[in-house]
Short mmCIF file of C-alpha atoms and ligand atoms in Angstrom, two decimals:
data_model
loop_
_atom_site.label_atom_id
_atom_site.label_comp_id
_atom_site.label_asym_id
_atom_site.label_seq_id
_atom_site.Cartn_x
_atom_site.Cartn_y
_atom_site.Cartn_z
CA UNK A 1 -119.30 89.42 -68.92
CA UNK A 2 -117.05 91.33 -71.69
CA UNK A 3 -113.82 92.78 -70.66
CA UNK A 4 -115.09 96.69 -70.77
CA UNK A 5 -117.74 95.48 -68.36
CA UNK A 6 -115.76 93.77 -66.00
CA UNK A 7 -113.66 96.77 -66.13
CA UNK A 8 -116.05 99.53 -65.05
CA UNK A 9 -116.36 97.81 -61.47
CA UNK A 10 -113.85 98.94 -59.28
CA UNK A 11 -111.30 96.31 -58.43
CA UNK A 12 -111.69 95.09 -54.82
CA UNK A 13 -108.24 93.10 -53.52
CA UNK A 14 -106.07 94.08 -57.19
CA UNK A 15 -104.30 96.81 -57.58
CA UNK A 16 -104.61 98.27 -60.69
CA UNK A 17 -101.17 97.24 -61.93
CA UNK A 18 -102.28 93.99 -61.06
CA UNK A 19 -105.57 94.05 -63.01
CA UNK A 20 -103.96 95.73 -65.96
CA UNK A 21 -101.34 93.08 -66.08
CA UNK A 22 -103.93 90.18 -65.87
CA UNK A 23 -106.06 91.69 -68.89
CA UNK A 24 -102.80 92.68 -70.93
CA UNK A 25 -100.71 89.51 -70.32
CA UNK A 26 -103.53 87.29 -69.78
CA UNK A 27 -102.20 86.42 -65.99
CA UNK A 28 -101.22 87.74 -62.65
CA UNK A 29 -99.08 86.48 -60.24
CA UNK A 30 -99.42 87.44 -56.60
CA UNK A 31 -97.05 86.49 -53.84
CA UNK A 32 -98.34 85.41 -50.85
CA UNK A 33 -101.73 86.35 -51.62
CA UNK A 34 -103.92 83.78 -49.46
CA UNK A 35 -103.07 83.89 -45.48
CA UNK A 36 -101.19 81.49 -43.31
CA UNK A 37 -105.05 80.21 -41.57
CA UNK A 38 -106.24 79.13 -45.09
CA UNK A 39 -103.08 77.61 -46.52
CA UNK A 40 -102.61 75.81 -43.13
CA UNK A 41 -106.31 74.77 -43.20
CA UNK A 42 -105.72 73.41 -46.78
CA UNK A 43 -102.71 71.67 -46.23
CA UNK A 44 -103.92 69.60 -43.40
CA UNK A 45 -106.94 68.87 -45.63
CA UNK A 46 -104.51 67.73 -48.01
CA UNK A 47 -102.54 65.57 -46.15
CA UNK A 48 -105.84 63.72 -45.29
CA UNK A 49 -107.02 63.18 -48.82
CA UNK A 50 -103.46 61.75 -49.64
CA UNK A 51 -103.94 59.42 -46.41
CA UNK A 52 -107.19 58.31 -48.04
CA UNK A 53 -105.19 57.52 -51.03
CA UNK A 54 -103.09 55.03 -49.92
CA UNK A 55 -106.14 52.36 -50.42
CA UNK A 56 -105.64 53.14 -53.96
CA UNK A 57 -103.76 51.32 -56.40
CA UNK A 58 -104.86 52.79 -59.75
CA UNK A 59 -106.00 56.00 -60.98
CA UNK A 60 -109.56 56.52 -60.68
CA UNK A 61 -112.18 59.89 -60.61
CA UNK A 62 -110.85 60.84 -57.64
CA UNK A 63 -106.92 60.62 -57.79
CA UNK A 64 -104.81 60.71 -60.56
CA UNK A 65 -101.37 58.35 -59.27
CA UNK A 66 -98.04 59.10 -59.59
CA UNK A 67 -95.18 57.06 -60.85
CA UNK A 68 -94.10 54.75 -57.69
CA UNK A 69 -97.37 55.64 -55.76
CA UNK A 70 -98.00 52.20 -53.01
CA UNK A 71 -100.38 52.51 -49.71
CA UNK A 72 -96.84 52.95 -47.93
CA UNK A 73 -95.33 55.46 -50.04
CA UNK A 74 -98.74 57.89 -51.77
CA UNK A 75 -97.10 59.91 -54.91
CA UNK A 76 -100.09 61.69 -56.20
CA UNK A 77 -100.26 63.88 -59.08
CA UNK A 78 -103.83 65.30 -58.90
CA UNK A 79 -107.02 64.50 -56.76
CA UNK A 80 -110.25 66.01 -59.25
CA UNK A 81 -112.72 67.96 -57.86
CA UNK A 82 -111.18 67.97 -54.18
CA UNK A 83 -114.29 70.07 -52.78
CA UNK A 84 -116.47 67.02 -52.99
CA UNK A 85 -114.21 65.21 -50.76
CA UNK A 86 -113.18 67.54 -48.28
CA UNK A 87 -115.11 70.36 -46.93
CA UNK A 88 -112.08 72.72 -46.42
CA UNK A 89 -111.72 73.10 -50.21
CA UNK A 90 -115.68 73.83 -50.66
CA UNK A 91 -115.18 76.81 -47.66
CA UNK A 92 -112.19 78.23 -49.38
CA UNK A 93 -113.60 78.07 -52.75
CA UNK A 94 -116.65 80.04 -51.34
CA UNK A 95 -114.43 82.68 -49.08
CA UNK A 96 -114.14 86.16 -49.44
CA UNK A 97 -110.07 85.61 -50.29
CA UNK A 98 -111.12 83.93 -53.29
CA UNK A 99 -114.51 85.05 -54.85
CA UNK A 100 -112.76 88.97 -54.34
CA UNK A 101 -110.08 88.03 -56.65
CA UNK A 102 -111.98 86.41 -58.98
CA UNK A 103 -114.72 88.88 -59.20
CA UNK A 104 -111.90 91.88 -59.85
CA UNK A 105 -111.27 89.31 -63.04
CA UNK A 106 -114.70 88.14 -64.43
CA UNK A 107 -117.50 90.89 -62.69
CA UNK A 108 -119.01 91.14 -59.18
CA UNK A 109 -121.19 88.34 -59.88
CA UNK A 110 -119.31 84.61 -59.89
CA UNK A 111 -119.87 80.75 -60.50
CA UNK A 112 -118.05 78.16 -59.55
CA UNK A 113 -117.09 76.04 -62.41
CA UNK A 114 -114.89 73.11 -61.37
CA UNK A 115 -111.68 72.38 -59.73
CA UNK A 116 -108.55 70.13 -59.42
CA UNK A 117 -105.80 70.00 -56.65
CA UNK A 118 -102.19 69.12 -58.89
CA UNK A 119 -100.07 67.78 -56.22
CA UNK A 120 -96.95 67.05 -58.48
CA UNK A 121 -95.40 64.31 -56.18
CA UNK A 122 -91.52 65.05 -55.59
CA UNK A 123 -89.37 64.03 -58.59
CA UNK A 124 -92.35 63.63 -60.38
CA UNK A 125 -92.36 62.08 -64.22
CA UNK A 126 -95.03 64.60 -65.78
CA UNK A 127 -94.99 68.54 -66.63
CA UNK A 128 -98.12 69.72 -68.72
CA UNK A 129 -97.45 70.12 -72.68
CA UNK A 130 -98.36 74.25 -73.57
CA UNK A 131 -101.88 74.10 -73.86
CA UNK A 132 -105.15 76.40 -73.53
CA UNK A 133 -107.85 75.83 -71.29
CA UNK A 134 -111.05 77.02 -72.19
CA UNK A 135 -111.22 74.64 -75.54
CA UNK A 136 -112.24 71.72 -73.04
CA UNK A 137 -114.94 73.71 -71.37
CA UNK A 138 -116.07 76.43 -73.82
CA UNK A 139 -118.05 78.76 -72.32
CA UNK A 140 -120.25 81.92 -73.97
CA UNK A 141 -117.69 84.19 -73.60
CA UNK A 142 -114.01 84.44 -72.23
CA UNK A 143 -114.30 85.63 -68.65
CA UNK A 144 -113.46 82.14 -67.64
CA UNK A 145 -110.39 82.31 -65.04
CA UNK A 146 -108.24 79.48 -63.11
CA UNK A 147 -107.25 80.73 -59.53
CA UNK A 148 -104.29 78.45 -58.79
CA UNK A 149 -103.32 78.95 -55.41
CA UNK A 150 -99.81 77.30 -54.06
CA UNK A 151 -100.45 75.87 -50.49
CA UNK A 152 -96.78 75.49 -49.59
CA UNK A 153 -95.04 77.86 -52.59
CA UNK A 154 -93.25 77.05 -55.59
CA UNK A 155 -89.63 77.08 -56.65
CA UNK A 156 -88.44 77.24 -59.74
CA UNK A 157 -87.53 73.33 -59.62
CA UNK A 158 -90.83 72.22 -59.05
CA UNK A 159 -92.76 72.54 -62.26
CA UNK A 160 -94.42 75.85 -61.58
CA UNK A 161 -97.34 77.01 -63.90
CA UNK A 162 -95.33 78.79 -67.19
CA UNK A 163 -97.57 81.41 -69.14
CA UNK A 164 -96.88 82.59 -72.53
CA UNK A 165 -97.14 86.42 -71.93
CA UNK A 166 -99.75 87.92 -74.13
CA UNK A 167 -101.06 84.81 -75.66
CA UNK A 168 -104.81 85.34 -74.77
CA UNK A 169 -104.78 88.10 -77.78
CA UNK A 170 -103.97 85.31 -80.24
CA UNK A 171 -105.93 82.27 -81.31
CA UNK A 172 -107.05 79.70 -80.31
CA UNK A 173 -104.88 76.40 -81.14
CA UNK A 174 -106.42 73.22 -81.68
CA UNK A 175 -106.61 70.40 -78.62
CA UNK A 176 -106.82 67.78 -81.07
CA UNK A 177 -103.79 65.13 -82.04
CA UNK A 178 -103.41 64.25 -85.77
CA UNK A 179 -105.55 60.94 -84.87
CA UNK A 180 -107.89 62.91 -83.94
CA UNK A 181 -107.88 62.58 -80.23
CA UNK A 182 -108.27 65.57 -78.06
CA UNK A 183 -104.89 65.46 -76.68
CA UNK A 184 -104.79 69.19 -74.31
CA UNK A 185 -101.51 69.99 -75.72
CA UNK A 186 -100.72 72.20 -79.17
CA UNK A 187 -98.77 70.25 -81.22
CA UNK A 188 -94.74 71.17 -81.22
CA UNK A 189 -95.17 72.50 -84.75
CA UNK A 190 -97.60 75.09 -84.25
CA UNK A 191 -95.02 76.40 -81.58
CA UNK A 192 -92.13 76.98 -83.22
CA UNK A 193 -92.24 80.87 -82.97
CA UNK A 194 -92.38 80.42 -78.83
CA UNK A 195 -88.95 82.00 -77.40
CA UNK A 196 -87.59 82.03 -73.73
CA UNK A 197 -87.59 85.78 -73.74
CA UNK A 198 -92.25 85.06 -74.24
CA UNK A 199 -92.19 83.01 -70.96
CA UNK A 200 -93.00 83.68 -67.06
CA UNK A 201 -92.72 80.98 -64.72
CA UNK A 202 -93.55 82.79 -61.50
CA UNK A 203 -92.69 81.27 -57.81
CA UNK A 204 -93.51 82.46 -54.54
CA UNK A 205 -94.23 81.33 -50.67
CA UNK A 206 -97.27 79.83 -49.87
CA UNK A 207 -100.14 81.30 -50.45
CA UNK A 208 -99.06 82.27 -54.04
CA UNK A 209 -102.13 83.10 -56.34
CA UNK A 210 -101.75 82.50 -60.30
CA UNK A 211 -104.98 84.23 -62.00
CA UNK A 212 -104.91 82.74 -65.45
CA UNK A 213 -107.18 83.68 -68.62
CA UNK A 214 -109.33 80.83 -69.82
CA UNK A 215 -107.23 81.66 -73.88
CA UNK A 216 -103.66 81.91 -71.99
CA UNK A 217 -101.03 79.39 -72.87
CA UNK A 218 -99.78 77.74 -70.41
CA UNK A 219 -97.71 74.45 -69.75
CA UNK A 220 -95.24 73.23 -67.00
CA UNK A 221 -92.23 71.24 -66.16
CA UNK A 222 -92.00 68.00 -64.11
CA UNK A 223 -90.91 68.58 -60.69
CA UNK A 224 -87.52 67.88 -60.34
CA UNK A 225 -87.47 68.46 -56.55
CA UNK A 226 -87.61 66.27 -53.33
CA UNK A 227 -91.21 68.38 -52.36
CA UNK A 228 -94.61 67.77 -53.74
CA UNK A 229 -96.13 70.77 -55.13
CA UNK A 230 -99.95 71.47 -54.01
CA UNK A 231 -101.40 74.03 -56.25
CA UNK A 232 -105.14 74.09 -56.05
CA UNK A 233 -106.66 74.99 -59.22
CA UNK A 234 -109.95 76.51 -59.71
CA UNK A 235 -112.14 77.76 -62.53
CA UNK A 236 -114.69 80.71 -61.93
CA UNK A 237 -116.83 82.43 -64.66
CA UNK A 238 -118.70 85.49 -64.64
CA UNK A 239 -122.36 84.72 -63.46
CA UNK A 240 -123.57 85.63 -67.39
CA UNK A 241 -121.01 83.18 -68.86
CA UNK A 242 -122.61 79.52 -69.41
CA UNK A 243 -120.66 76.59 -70.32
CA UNK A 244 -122.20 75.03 -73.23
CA UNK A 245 -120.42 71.49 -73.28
CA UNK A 246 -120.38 68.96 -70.64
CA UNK A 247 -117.76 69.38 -68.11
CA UNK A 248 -114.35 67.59 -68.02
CA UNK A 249 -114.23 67.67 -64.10
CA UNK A 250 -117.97 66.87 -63.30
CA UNK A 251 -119.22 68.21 -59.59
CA UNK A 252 -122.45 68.87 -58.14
CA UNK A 253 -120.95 71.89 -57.29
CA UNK A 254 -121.12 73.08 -60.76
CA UNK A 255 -122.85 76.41 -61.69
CA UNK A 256 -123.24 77.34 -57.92
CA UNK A 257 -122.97 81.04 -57.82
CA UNK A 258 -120.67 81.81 -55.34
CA UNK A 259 -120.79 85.44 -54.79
CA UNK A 260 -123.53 88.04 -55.85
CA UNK A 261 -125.90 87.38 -58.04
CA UNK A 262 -127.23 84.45 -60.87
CA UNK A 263 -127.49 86.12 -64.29
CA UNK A 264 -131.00 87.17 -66.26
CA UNK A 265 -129.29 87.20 -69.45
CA UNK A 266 -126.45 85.63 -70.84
CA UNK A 267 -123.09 87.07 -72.17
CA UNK A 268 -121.99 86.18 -75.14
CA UNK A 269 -118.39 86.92 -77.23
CA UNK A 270 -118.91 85.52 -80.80
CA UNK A 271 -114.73 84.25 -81.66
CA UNK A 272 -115.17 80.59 -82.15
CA UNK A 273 -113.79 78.01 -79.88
CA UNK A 274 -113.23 74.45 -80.84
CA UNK A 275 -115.50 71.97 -79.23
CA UNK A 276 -114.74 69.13 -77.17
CA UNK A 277 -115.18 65.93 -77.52
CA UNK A 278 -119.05 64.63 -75.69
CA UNK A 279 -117.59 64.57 -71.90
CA UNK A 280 -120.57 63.12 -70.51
CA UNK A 281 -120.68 60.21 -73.23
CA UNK A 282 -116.53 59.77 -73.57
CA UNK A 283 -115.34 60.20 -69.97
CA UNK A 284 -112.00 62.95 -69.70
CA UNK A 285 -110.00 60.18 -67.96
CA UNK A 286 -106.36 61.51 -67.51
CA UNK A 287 -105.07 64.66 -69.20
CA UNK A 288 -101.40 63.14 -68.88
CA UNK A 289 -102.65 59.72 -70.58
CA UNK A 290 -104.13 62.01 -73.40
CA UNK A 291 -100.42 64.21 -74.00
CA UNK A 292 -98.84 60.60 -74.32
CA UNK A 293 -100.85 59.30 -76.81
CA UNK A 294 -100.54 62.34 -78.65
CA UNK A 295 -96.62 62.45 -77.97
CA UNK A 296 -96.16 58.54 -79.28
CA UNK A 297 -98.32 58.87 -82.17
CA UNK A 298 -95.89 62.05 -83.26
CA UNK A 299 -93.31 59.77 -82.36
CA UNK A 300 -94.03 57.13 -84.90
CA UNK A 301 -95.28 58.90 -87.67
O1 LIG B 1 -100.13 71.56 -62.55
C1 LIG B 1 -99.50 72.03 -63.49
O2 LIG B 1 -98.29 72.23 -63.41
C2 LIG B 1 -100.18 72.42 -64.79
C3 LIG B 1 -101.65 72.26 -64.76
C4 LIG B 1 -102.36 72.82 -65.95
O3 LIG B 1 -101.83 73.50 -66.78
C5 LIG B 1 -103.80 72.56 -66.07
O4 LIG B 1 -104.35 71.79 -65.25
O5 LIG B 1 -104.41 73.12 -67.03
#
């Protein structure tokens, strides 16, 4: 659904402040958004998907590992697609907390497209090169939006999300390293005009929301801190809005219309967006193990 569309439903849980701000800046912060009963309910899902990970000692589909991770110390940095292994995530995704925010963002009719729970283990080695989103899972139009939610809060020392205010308007950069990998970062060079003055970095208590555009750029620091830092991460679309590649972060969850009603006829917004490479033939693998490659082959040219 276009922006004017999505615009002439009344917004449900934003204010309009709020919904201004997400369309003008390309994200909105809210503090606190999600109650104590689902961020408790989360984080004791959490804790039991980190248990599980202890009988893993490499990074696999399910959990991406942390530097130092062992079965008697877990360091985690993300567990993909965490409503496939835990109901709790599945419920949450579905709730009315969730599918209201995202439908005052994309239209009153919303599908699920995939999601990722980015645990950042305490002292962590990785941020997240500035990047955009929506070039690794291009969709028909730009409705597209990540609901990160932080199930314990964020400080400023633990990495939170950083958004380049106003960025969405631009263009889109290229995902792709000079070797031709897709690497999910923008190379340094194209950001050279970037100043502090263009960046939020928003923190808050748990229950935080972070609505961010599918065109925003975004990136984050390693977390320098002695907590982890849960943020669930998940990626709605307007019903109309169809994802034309394969998808990174595969689920049989995928598609599932989540509130309202599937689409008749799709929307489309005609700015070009740079494909992908095949996901279903090429595998994502790790984002992180993608920025390296990219970083050591600027390195040594
Ligand atoms: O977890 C983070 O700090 C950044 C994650 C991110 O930007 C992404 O998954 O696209």
């Amino acid at each position: 659904m276009l922006t004017e569309t999505i615009l002439a439903h009344p917004a449900e849980r934003l204010t309009e402040d709020q919904r201004r701000h997400y369309f003008a800046q390309g994200y909105v912060a809210l503090a606190g958004a999600i109650p104590p009963a689902w961020t408790g309910r989360l984080r004791a899902a959490t804790r039991e998907l980190v248990e599980q990970s202890r009988q893993c000692a490499s990074s696999d589909e399910m959990f991406e590992l942390e530097a130092g991770h062992s079965a008697s110390t877990p360091r985690l940095h993300r567990v993909y697609s965490p409503q496939d292994h835990h109901p709790a995530f599945w419920e949450f995704i579905c709730s009315e907390e969730m599918t209201a925010l995202a439908a005052d963002v994309v239209g009153p009719d919303v599908k699920f497209h995939h999601a990722k729970l980015n645990l950042k283990s305490a002292r962590g080695s990785r941020g997240f090169a500035w990047h955009q989103d929506i070039q690794a899972w291009p969709h028909t139009d730009y409705s597209p939006v990540t609901i990160g939610v932080y199930i314990d809060g964020c400080d400023a020392d633990q990495g939170p999300l950083a958004m380049v205010r106003g960025s969405h308007h631009g263009k889109l950069y290229s995902m792709y390293d000079e070797d031709g990998g897709f690497a999910v970062r923008i190379a340094p060079d194209e950001m050279t005009w970037l100043e502090d003055g263009m960046v939020d970095a928003p923190t808050g208590p748990a229950g935080t929301a972070v609505l961010l555009g599918c065109r925003t750029i975004h990136g984050s620091l390693r977390n320098q801190s002695d907590r982890d830092r849960p943020l669930l991460l998940v990626v709605y679309s307007s019903a109309d809005s169809f994802a034309y590649t394969a998808s990174p972060i595969a689920s049989p969850r995928l598609g599932e219309i989540v509130r309202g009603r599937p689409a008749r006829f799709a929307s489309f917004d005609t700015r070009r967006c740079e494909l992908p490479p095949d996901w279903a033939r090429e595998g994502y693998g790790s984002p992180w193990r993608r920025q390296r490659a990219a970083e050591h082959a600027s390195v040594s040219k």
